[in-house]
C-alpha cells in the first residue's frame, strides 16, 4: 500500500477517495463556463456586496436577522478601509476587530493560515470551538478531514495553500454566520484574496460560496461549475463538516477538488 493510500485509510477516507472513472476532470472541462450565470432567475443584488457577482443570482434579503434582533447594544465599530493594508497590519486589524457581534464571545479572531503566495485559497465558513481556542482555521475534526482532502490531491496545509474563513470570529454555538456578519467581515477576505492572488479559490459549503459569489447558492447546483470572480476561478464543494455527517458525498468532493485542480491555468 502506498504511503498516500495508507494516509487516506488512516483518515477513514479510502477507498472513497480513489479516483473513479466518473471523477475524470476532463469530463467537467466542457460543461462549466467561467462567468456563466446560474439557472435561477435574477433577483435584486445584495447591498453588502455589489461588485463581485458575475456568476450567480443575488439572495433575497433575509427575514429579520436573528443576531441583529437578539444583539445587545452593539459594540460595533465600522471596519476601516483595509484595501491598502499589508499582511501584518491586516491581521492586526482582524484580531482587533469589533465590527460585529461575533467579537463579543470570541476567544480570539482567526485570520487565516498558510502560504501567502499560494495558488490555492480554501475558504470555509467560520471558526469553530477549537479554532477559536487555537487561533488557526480548520484544526478540529473538519480540519482533519480537510487536510486529508488536500492530501488526496497532493496538497498540504501551508504549502501552496492558504486557508481562511468567511467570518474570522466564531459564531456562538457554531451557528451559521448571519448574512450581515459575513458582509461585515468580507473586506478582510477581499484583502486576503488581493494579497494572495490565488490561481483557484475553493469555497467549502454554502456560506463560503455565498460570500464569494454573492446571492443564493445551492451547493448541489453549483458543483462542477467554474465561476469567475474578478478573473479568479472559483469552485464550490461540500464543507468537510457536512462530509463528516454525509460520508457518502466524499467522492463528490473529491471530484470537485480534481475539477479545481484541472481548472488552474
Ligand atoms: N469550519 C469552518 O468553516 N472553518 C473552520 O475554521 C473550522 C470549521
PDB file of C-alpha atoms and ligand atoms in Angstrom:
ATOM      1  CA  UNK A   1       0.000   0.000   0.000  1.00  0.00           C
ATOM      2  CA  UNK A   2       1.443   3.401  -0.879  1.00  0.00           C
ATOM      3  CA  UNK A   3       2.075   5.992   1.842  1.00  0.00           C
ATOM      4  CA  UNK A   4      -0.621   8.115   0.284  1.00  0.00           C
ATOM      5  CA  UNK A   5      -3.194   5.324   0.351  1.00  0.00           C
ATOM      6  CA  UNK A   6      -2.343   4.421   3.905  1.00  0.00           C
ATOM      7  CA  UNK A   7      -2.722   8.076   4.911  1.00  0.00           C
ATOM      8  CA  UNK A   8      -6.195   8.165   3.410  1.00  0.00           C
ATOM      9  CA  UNK A   9      -7.047   4.836   5.002  1.00  0.00           C
ATOM     10  CA  UNK A  10      -5.951   6.136   8.381  1.00  0.00           C
ATOM     11  CA  UNK A  11      -8.266   9.071   7.927  1.00  0.00           C
ATOM     12  CA  UNK A  12     -11.115   6.725   7.106  1.00  0.00           C
ATOM     13  CA  UNK A  13     -11.296   8.003   3.536  1.00  0.00           C
ATOM     14  CA  UNK A  14     -10.026   5.140   1.444  1.00  0.00           C
ATOM     15  CA  UNK A  15     -11.475   3.708  -0.683  1.00  0.00           C
ATOM     16  CA  UNK A  16     -13.951   6.568  -1.110  1.00  0.00           C
ATOM     17  CA  UNK A  17     -11.227   8.941  -2.204  1.00  0.00           C
ATOM     18  CA  UNK A  18      -9.965   6.759  -5.010  1.00  0.00           C
ATOM     19  CA  UNK A  19     -10.275   8.375  -8.376  1.00  0.00           C
ATOM     20  CA  UNK A  20     -13.084   6.697 -10.225  1.00  0.00           C
ATOM     21  CA  UNK A  21     -13.765   6.792 -13.918  1.00  0.00           C
ATOM     22  CA  UNK A  22     -16.605   9.251 -13.384  1.00  0.00           C
ATOM     23  CA  UNK A  23     -14.284  11.562 -11.494  1.00  0.00           C
ATOM     24  CA  UNK A  24     -12.183  12.308 -14.530  1.00  0.00           C
ATOM     25  CA  UNK A  25     -11.760  16.088 -14.543  1.00  0.00           C
ATOM     26  CA  UNK A  26     -11.797  16.024 -18.317  1.00  0.00           C
ATOM     27  CA  UNK A  27     -15.479  15.192 -18.125  1.00  0.00           C
ATOM     28  CA  UNK A  28     -16.051  18.527 -16.447  1.00  0.00           C
ATOM     29  CA  UNK A  29     -13.883  20.526 -18.708  1.00  0.00           C
ATOM     30  CA  UNK A  30     -16.511  21.494 -21.229  1.00  0.00           C
ATOM     31  CA  UNK A  31     -19.582  21.857 -19.105  1.00  0.00           C
ATOM     32  CA  UNK A  32     -18.874  24.754 -16.753  1.00  0.00           C
ATOM     33  CA  UNK A  33     -18.234  28.146 -18.207  1.00  0.00           C
ATOM     34  CA  UNK A  34     -16.329  30.850 -16.431  1.00  0.00           C
ATOM     35  CA  UNK A  35     -18.756  33.575 -15.550  1.00  0.00           C
ATOM     36  CA  UNK A  36     -21.776  31.640 -16.694  1.00  0.00           C
ATOM     37  CA  UNK A  37     -24.859  32.742 -14.802  1.00  0.00           C
ATOM     38  CA  UNK A  38     -26.733  30.307 -12.616  1.00  0.00           C
ATOM     39  CA  UNK A  39     -30.037  28.816 -13.656  1.00  0.00           C
ATOM     40  CA  UNK A  40     -32.137  30.683 -11.157  1.00  0.00           C
ATOM     41  CA  UNK A  41     -33.809  33.928 -12.218  1.00  0.00           C
ATOM     42  CA  UNK A  42     -32.141  37.190 -11.315  1.00  0.00           C
ATOM     43  CA  UNK A  43     -33.087  38.842  -8.069  1.00  0.00           C
ATOM     44  CA  UNK A  44     -32.153  42.186  -6.555  1.00  0.00           C
ATOM     45  CA  UNK A  45     -28.493  42.435  -5.671  1.00  0.00           C
ATOM     46  CA  UNK A  46     -27.400  42.322  -2.059  1.00  0.00           C
ATOM     47  CA  UNK A  47     -26.349  45.785  -0.983  1.00  0.00           C
ATOM     48  CA  UNK A  48     -23.387  44.473   1.025  1.00  0.00           C
ATOM     49  CA  UNK A  49     -21.530  43.014  -1.950  1.00  0.00           C
ATOM     50  CA  UNK A  50     -22.390  44.922  -5.062  1.00  0.00           C
ATOM     51  CA  UNK A  51     -19.403  44.495  -7.323  1.00  0.00           C
ATOM     52  CA  UNK A  52     -18.441  40.847  -7.208  1.00  0.00           C
ATOM     53  CA  UNK A  53     -21.325  38.969  -8.623  1.00  0.00           C
ATOM     54  CA  UNK A  54     -20.942  37.795 -12.157  1.00  0.00           C
ATOM     55  CA  UNK A  55     -21.873  34.240 -11.674  1.00  0.00           C
ATOM     56  CA  UNK A  56     -24.870  33.664  -9.505  1.00  0.00           C
ATOM     57  CA  UNK A  57     -28.042  35.467  -8.700  1.00  0.00           C
ATOM     58  CA  UNK A  58     -28.452  37.545  -5.604  1.00  0.00           C
ATOM     59  CA  UNK A  59     -30.210  36.500  -2.450  1.00  0.00           C
ATOM     60  CA  UNK A  60     -33.445  37.857  -1.223  1.00  0.00           C
ATOM     61  CA  UNK A  61     -32.863  39.795   1.979  1.00  0.00           C
ATOM     62  CA  UNK A  62     -33.237  37.514   4.980  1.00  0.00           C
ATOM     63  CA  UNK A  63     -36.146  37.994   7.273  1.00  0.00           C
ATOM     64  CA  UNK A  64     -35.143  39.876  10.400  1.00  0.00           C
ATOM     65  CA  UNK A  65     -31.622  38.751  11.174  1.00  0.00           C
ATOM     66  CA  UNK A  66     -31.592  36.830  14.415  1.00  0.00           C
ATOM     67  CA  UNK A  67     -28.289  38.208  15.599  1.00  0.00           C
ATOM     68  CA  UNK A  68     -29.335  41.744  14.912  1.00  0.00           C
ATOM     69  CA  UNK A  69     -32.616  41.294  16.724  1.00  0.00           C
ATOM     70  CA  UNK A  70     -31.034  39.472  19.644  1.00  0.00           C
ATOM     71  CA  UNK A  71     -27.916  41.578  19.881  1.00  0.00           C
ATOM     72  CA  UNK A  72     -27.381  43.760  22.886  1.00  0.00           C
ATOM     73  CA  UNK A  73     -26.445  47.368  22.270  1.00  0.00           C
ATOM     74  CA  UNK A  74     -23.848  46.710  19.660  1.00  0.00           C
ATOM     75  CA  UNK A  75     -20.171  47.124  20.472  1.00  0.00           C
ATOM     76  CA  UNK A  76     -19.609  47.647  16.830  1.00  0.00           C
ATOM     77  CA  UNK A  77     -17.229  49.920  15.067  1.00  0.00           C
ATOM     78  CA  UNK A  78     -17.145  50.080  11.319  1.00  0.00           C
ATOM     79  CA  UNK A  79     -14.456  48.064   9.549  1.00  0.00           C
ATOM     80  CA  UNK A  80     -11.920  50.642   8.401  1.00  0.00           C
ATOM     81  CA  UNK A  81     -10.663  50.642   4.851  1.00  0.00           C
ATOM     82  CA  UNK A  82      -8.301  47.662   4.739  1.00  0.00           C
ATOM     83  CA  UNK A  83      -7.789  47.664   0.993  1.00  0.00           C
ATOM     84  CA  UNK A  84      -4.257  49.065   1.257  1.00  0.00           C
ATOM     85  CA  UNK A  85      -3.037  47.004   4.204  1.00  0.00           C
ATOM     86  CA  UNK A  86      -0.167  44.537   4.121  1.00  0.00           C
ATOM     87  CA  UNK A  87      -0.364  41.184   5.885  1.00  0.00           C
ATOM     88  CA  UNK A  88       0.784  42.256   9.324  1.00  0.00           C
ATOM     89  CA  UNK A  89      -1.492  45.282   9.528  1.00  0.00           C
ATOM     90  CA  UNK A  90      -4.389  43.285   8.103  1.00  0.00           C
ATOM     91  CA  UNK A  91      -4.005  40.502  10.656  1.00  0.00           C
ATOM     92  CA  UNK A  92      -3.680  43.045  13.458  1.00  0.00           C
ATOM     93  CA  UNK A  93      -6.865  44.724  12.275  1.00  0.00           C
ATOM     94  CA  UNK A  94      -8.697  41.390  12.132  1.00  0.00           C
ATOM     95  CA  UNK A  95      -7.538  40.444  15.621  1.00  0.00           C
ATOM     96  CA  UNK A  96      -8.671  43.822  16.991  1.00  0.00           C
ATOM     97  CA  UNK A  97     -11.900  43.903  15.001  1.00  0.00           C
ATOM     98  CA  UNK A  98     -15.082  44.827  16.855  1.00  0.00           C
ATOM     99  CA  UNK A  99     -17.258  45.432  13.841  1.00  0.00           C
ATOM    100  CA  UNK A 100     -19.974  42.878  14.580  1.00  0.00           C
ATOM    101  CA  UNK A 101     -21.442  40.982  17.496  1.00  0.00           C
ATOM    102  CA  UNK A 102     -19.189  37.969  16.884  1.00  0.00           C
ATOM    103  CA  UNK A 103     -16.376  39.839  18.641  1.00  0.00           C
ATOM    104  CA  UNK A 104     -18.241  39.654  21.936  1.00  0.00           C
ATOM    105  CA  UNK A 105     -17.907  35.952  22.576  1.00  0.00           C
ATOM    106  CA  UNK A 106     -14.782  35.005  20.670  1.00  0.00           C
ATOM    107  CA  UNK A 107     -11.629  33.899  22.437  1.00  0.00           C
ATOM    108  CA  UNK A 108      -9.687  35.345  19.559  1.00  0.00           C
ATOM    109  CA  UNK A 109     -10.180  36.170  15.911  1.00  0.00           C
ATOM    110  CA  UNK A 110      -8.824  33.652  13.409  1.00  0.00           C
ATOM    111  CA  UNK A 111      -7.440  35.475  10.380  1.00  0.00           C
ATOM    112  CA  UNK A 112      -6.210  32.507   8.335  1.00  0.00           C
ATOM    113  CA  UNK A 113      -3.183  30.323   7.842  1.00  0.00           C
ATOM    114  CA  UNK A 114      -0.858  29.206   5.122  1.00  0.00           C
ATOM    115  CA  UNK A 115       1.269  30.201   2.219  1.00  0.00           C
ATOM    116  CA  UNK A 116       0.690  33.867   1.465  1.00  0.00           C
ATOM    117  CA  UNK A 117       1.666  33.294  -2.140  1.00  0.00           C
ATOM    118  CA  UNK A 118      -0.405  30.162  -2.588  1.00  0.00           C
ATOM    119  CA  UNK A 119      -2.041  29.076  -5.812  1.00  0.00           C
ATOM    120  CA  UNK A 120      -4.890  27.632  -3.763  1.00  0.00           C
ATOM    121  CA  UNK A 121      -7.175  29.574  -1.461  1.00  0.00           C
ATOM    122  CA  UNK A 122      -9.595  27.468   0.555  1.00  0.00           C
ATOM    123  CA  UNK A 123     -12.464  29.359   2.160  1.00  0.00           C
ATOM    124  CA  UNK A 124     -14.572  27.890   4.947  1.00  0.00           C
ATOM    125  CA  UNK A 125     -17.430  29.257   6.955  1.00  0.00           C
ATOM    126  CA  UNK A 126     -16.100  30.409  10.309  1.00  0.00           C
ATOM    127  CA  UNK A 127     -14.004  29.213  13.227  1.00  0.00           C
ATOM    128  CA  UNK A 128     -15.416  26.516  15.487  1.00  0.00           C
ATOM    129  CA  UNK A 129     -14.592  25.921  19.136  1.00  0.00           C
ATOM    130  CA  UNK A 130     -11.112  24.510  18.586  1.00  0.00           C
ATOM    131  CA  UNK A 131     -10.210  27.142  16.032  1.00  0.00           C
ATOM    132  CA  UNK A 132     -11.402  29.834  18.424  1.00  0.00           C
ATOM    133  CA  UNK A 133      -9.099  28.408  21.094  1.00  0.00           C
ATOM    134  CA  UNK A 134      -6.075  27.871  18.885  1.00  0.00           C
ATOM    135  CA  UNK A 135      -6.358  30.802  16.509  1.00  0.00           C
ATOM    136  CA  UNK A 136      -5.993  28.668  13.386  1.00  0.00           C
ATOM    137  CA  UNK A 137      -8.688  27.645  10.907  1.00  0.00           C
ATOM    138  CA  UNK A 138      -9.751  24.037  10.450  1.00  0.00           C
ATOM    139  CA  UNK A 139      -7.886  22.388  13.299  1.00  0.00           C
ATOM    140  CA  UNK A 140     -10.815  20.326  14.634  1.00  0.00           C
ATOM    141  CA  UNK A 141     -12.409  17.215  13.155  1.00  0.00           C
ATOM    142  CA  UNK A 142     -13.499  19.032   9.999  1.00  0.00           C
ATOM    143  CA  UNK A 143      -9.938  20.298   9.670  1.00  0.00           C
ATOM    144  CA  UNK A 144      -8.534  16.779   9.836  1.00  0.00           C
ATOM    145  CA  UNK A 145     -10.812  15.816   7.002  1.00  0.00           C
ATOM    146  CA  UNK A 146      -9.842  18.948   5.081  1.00  0.00           C
ATOM    147  CA  UNK A 147      -6.172  18.035   5.459  1.00  0.00           C
ATOM    148  CA  UNK A 148      -6.940  14.559   4.122  1.00  0.00           C
ATOM    149  CA  UNK A 149      -8.888  16.055   1.224  1.00  0.00           C
ATOM    150  CA  UNK A 150      -5.921  18.265   0.408  1.00  0.00           C
ATOM    151  CA  UNK A 151      -3.526  15.339   0.708  1.00  0.00           C
ATOM    152  CA  UNK A 152      -5.692  13.375  -1.689  1.00  0.00           C
ATOM    153  CA  UNK A 153      -4.897  15.899  -4.406  1.00  0.00           C
ATOM    154  CA  UNK A 154      -1.263  16.265  -3.427  1.00  0.00           C
ATOM    155  CA  UNK A 155      -1.606  19.421  -1.334  1.00  0.00           C
ATOM    156  CA  UNK A 156      -0.521  20.157   2.186  1.00  0.00           C
ATOM    157  CA  UNK A 157      -1.668  22.828   4.606  1.00  0.00           C
ATOM    158  CA  UNK A 158       0.800  25.666   4.447  1.00  0.00           C
ATOM    159  CA  UNK A 159       2.405  24.634   1.176  1.00  0.00           C
ATOM    160  CA  UNK A 160       0.880  26.406  -1.792  1.00  0.00           C
ATOM    161  CA  UNK A 161      -2.414  26.558   0.125  1.00  0.00           C
ATOM    162  CA  UNK A 162      -3.915  29.330   2.201  1.00  0.00           C
ATOM    163  CA  UNK A 163      -6.926  28.595   4.391  1.00  0.00           C
ATOM    164  CA  UNK A 164      -9.328  31.317   5.505  1.00  0.00           C
ATOM    165  CA  UNK A 165     -12.934  31.664   6.552  1.00  0.00           C
ATOM    166  CA  UNK A 166     -15.852  33.827   5.520  1.00  0.00           C
ATOM    167  CA  UNK A 167     -16.048  35.155   9.079  1.00  0.00           C
ATOM    168  CA  UNK A 168     -12.997  35.441  11.264  1.00  0.00           C
ATOM    169  CA  UNK A 169     -14.685  35.060  14.655  1.00  0.00           C
ATOM    170  CA  UNK A 170     -16.546  32.045  15.958  1.00  0.00           C
ATOM    171  CA  UNK A 171     -20.309  32.268  15.736  1.00  0.00           C
ATOM    172  CA  UNK A 172     -21.644  31.266  19.179  1.00  0.00           C
ATOM    173  CA  UNK A 173     -22.576  27.608  19.330  1.00  0.00           C
ATOM    174  CA  UNK A 174     -21.112  27.152  15.865  1.00  0.00           C
ATOM    175  CA  UNK A 175     -24.247  28.542  14.295  1.00  0.00           C
ATOM    176  CA  UNK A 176     -24.144  29.584  10.664  1.00  0.00           C
ATOM    177  CA  UNK A 177     -22.909  33.156  10.327  1.00  0.00           C
ATOM    178  CA  UNK A 178     -25.608  35.669   9.511  1.00  0.00           C
ATOM    179  CA  UNK A 179     -25.547  37.449   6.161  1.00  0.00           C
ATOM    180  CA  UNK A 180     -24.784  40.760   7.823  1.00  0.00           C
ATOM    181  CA  UNK A 181     -21.864  39.235   9.737  1.00  0.00           C
ATOM    182  CA  UNK A 182     -20.406  37.798   6.547  1.00  0.00           C
ATOM    183  CA  UNK A 183     -20.888  41.104   4.763  1.00  0.00           C
ATOM    184  CA  UNK A 184     -19.178  42.987   7.581  1.00  0.00           C
ATOM    185  CA  UNK A 185     -16.229  40.580   7.538  1.00  0.00           C
ATOM    186  CA  UNK A 186     -15.961  40.467   3.755  1.00  0.00           C
ATOM    187  CA  UNK A 187     -13.385  43.280   3.357  1.00  0.00           C
ATOM    188  CA  UNK A 188     -10.897  41.120   5.240  1.00  0.00           C
ATOM    189  CA  UNK A 189     -11.385  38.210   2.859  1.00  0.00           C
ATOM    190  CA  UNK A 190     -11.238  40.591  -0.092  1.00  0.00           C
ATOM    191  CA  UNK A 191      -7.899  41.908   1.102  1.00  0.00           C
ATOM    192  CA  UNK A 192      -6.592  38.387   1.664  1.00  0.00           C
ATOM    193  CA  UNK A 193      -7.574  37.470  -1.882  1.00  0.00           C
ATOM    194  CA  UNK A 194      -5.930  40.608  -3.244  1.00  0.00           C
ATOM    195  CA  UNK A 195      -2.713  39.896  -1.362  1.00  0.00           C
ATOM    196  CA  UNK A 196      -2.544  36.200  -2.214  1.00  0.00           C
ATOM    197  CA  UNK A 197      -3.820  36.423  -5.780  1.00  0.00           C
ATOM    198  CA  UNK A 198      -4.605  32.722  -5.824  1.00  0.00           C
ATOM    199  CA  UNK A 199      -4.999  30.817  -9.053  1.00  0.00           C
ATOM    200  CA  UNK A 200      -8.044  28.989  -7.732  1.00  0.00           C
ATOM    201  CA  UNK A 201     -10.450  29.519  -4.861  1.00  0.00           C
ATOM    202  CA  UNK A 202     -12.356  26.608  -3.365  1.00  0.00           C
ATOM    203  CA  UNK A 203     -15.480  27.523  -1.429  1.00  0.00           C
ATOM    204  CA  UNK A 204     -16.336  24.971   1.242  1.00  0.00           C
ATOM    205  CA  UNK A 205     -20.068  24.979   1.818  1.00  0.00           C
ATOM    206  CA  UNK A 206     -22.840  27.405   1.252  1.00  0.00           C
ATOM    207  CA  UNK A 207     -21.891  30.401   3.416  1.00  0.00           C
ATOM    208  CA  UNK A 208     -18.422  30.499   1.866  1.00  0.00           C
ATOM    209  CA  UNK A 209     -19.877  30.164  -1.626  1.00  0.00           C
ATOM    210  CA  UNK A 210     -22.387  32.913  -0.981  1.00  0.00           C
ATOM    211  CA  UNK A 211     -19.748  35.239   0.400  1.00  0.00           C
ATOM    212  CA  UNK A 212     -17.510  34.639  -2.599  1.00  0.00           C
ATOM    213  CA  UNK A 213     -20.137  34.606  -5.319  1.00  0.00           C
ATOM    214  CA  UNK A 214     -22.909  36.694  -3.824  1.00  0.00           C
ATOM    215  CA  UNK A 215     -26.547  35.817  -3.710  1.00  0.00           C
ATOM    216  CA  UNK A 216     -28.146  32.483  -3.130  1.00  0.00           C
ATOM    217  CA  UNK A 217     -26.004  29.447  -3.904  1.00  0.00           C
ATOM    218  CA  UNK A 218     -27.052  25.832  -3.695  1.00  0.00           C
ATOM    219  CA  UNK A 219     -24.071  23.511  -3.437  1.00  0.00           C
ATOM    220  CA  UNK A 220     -25.646  20.714  -5.460  1.00  0.00           C
ATOM    221  CA  UNK A 221     -26.345  23.122  -8.335  1.00  0.00           C
ATOM    222  CA  UNK A 222     -23.042  24.974  -8.112  1.00  0.00           C
ATOM    223  CA  UNK A 223     -20.786  21.911  -8.010  1.00  0.00           C
ATOM    224  CA  UNK A 224     -18.955  21.146 -11.204  1.00  0.00           C
ATOM    225  CA  UNK A 225     -19.172  24.721 -12.444  1.00  0.00           C
ATOM    226  CA  UNK A 226     -16.346  27.154 -12.777  1.00  0.00           C
ATOM    227  CA  UNK A 227     -17.284  30.609 -11.543  1.00  0.00           C
ATOM    228  CA  UNK A 228     -15.313  33.698 -12.309  1.00  0.00           C
ATOM    229  CA  UNK A 229     -14.581  36.142  -9.536  1.00  0.00           C
ATOM    230  CA  UNK A 230     -12.816  39.151 -10.951  1.00  0.00           C
ATOM    231  CA  UNK A 231     -10.626  36.877 -13.035  1.00  0.00           C
ATOM    232  CA  UNK A 232     -10.034  34.227 -10.362  1.00  0.00           C
ATOM    233  CA  UNK A 233     -11.789  30.898 -10.889  1.00  0.00           C
ATOM    234  CA  UNK A 234     -13.945  29.668  -8.022  1.00  0.00           C
ATOM    235  CA  UNK A 235     -15.060  26.092  -7.448  1.00  0.00           C
ATOM    236  CA  UNK A 236     -17.726  25.160  -4.931  1.00  0.00           C
ATOM    237  CA  UNK A 237     -17.831  21.966  -2.926  1.00  0.00           C
ATOM    238  CA  UNK A 238     -19.192  20.499   0.262  1.00  0.00           C
ATOM    239  CA  UNK A 239     -17.972  21.651   3.647  1.00  0.00           C
ATOM    240  CA  UNK A 240     -15.903  18.999   5.461  1.00  0.00           C
ATOM    241  CA  UNK A 241     -18.256  19.160   8.459  1.00  0.00           C
ATOM    242  CA  UNK A 242     -21.093  18.201   6.123  1.00  0.00           C
ATOM    243  CA  UNK A 243     -18.957  15.388   4.736  1.00  0.00           C
ATOM    244  CA  UNK A 244     -18.362  14.069   8.242  1.00  0.00           C
ATOM    245  CA  UNK A 245     -22.125  13.732   8.571  1.00  0.00           C
ATOM    246  CA  UNK A 246     -22.624  12.558   4.992  1.00  0.00           C
ATOM    247  CA  UNK A 247     -19.601  10.443   4.091  1.00  0.00           C
ATOM    248  CA  UNK A 248     -21.371   9.140   1.015  1.00  0.00           C
ATOM    249  CA  UNK A 249     -20.701  12.542  -0.580  1.00  0.00           C
ATOM    250  CA  UNK A 250     -16.935  12.452  -0.062  1.00  0.00           C
ATOM    251  CA  UNK A 251     -16.476  11.064  -3.545  1.00  0.00           C
ATOM    252  CA  UNK A 252     -18.260  14.106  -4.973  1.00  0.00           C
ATOM    253  CA  UNK A 253     -15.972  16.431  -3.027  1.00  0.00           C
ATOM    254  CA  UNK A 254     -13.014  14.503  -4.389  1.00  0.00           C
ATOM    255  CA  UNK A 255     -14.369  15.060  -7.901  1.00  0.00           C
ATOM    256  CA  UNK A 256     -14.751  18.756  -7.136  1.00  0.00           C
ATOM    257  CA  UNK A 257     -11.161  19.059  -5.989  1.00  0.00           C
ATOM    258  CA  UNK A 258      -9.945  17.223  -9.067  1.00  0.00           C
ATOM    259  CA  UNK A 259     -12.031  19.626 -11.122  1.00  0.00           C
ATOM    260  CA  UNK A 260     -10.482  22.569  -9.288  1.00  0.00           C
ATOM    261  CA  UNK A 261      -7.013  21.217  -9.911  1.00  0.00           C
ATOM    262  CA  UNK A 262      -7.775  20.770 -13.600  1.00  0.00           C
ATOM    263  CA  UNK A 263      -9.154  24.306 -13.765  1.00  0.00           C
ATOM    264  CA  UNK A 264      -5.915  26.004 -12.771  1.00  0.00           C
ATOM    265  CA  UNK A 265      -4.455  27.552 -15.884  1.00  0.00           C
TER     266      UNK A 265
HETATM  267  N1  LIG B   1     -15.316  25.063   9.892  1.00  0.00           N
HETATM  268  C1  LIG B   1     -15.016  26.148   9.142  1.00  0.00           C
HETATM  269  O1  LIG B   1     -15.759  26.509   8.250  1.00  0.00           O
HETATM  270  N2  LIG B   1     -13.895  26.791   9.395  1.00  0.00           N
HETATM  271  C2  LIG B   1     -13.059  26.433  10.362  1.00  0.00           C
HETATM  272  O2  LIG B   1     -12.047  27.092  10.528  1.00  0.00           O
HETATM  273  C3  LIG B   1     -13.390  25.302  11.124  1.00  0.00           C
HETATM  274  C4  LIG B   1     -14.523  24.628  10.874  1.00  0.00           C
END
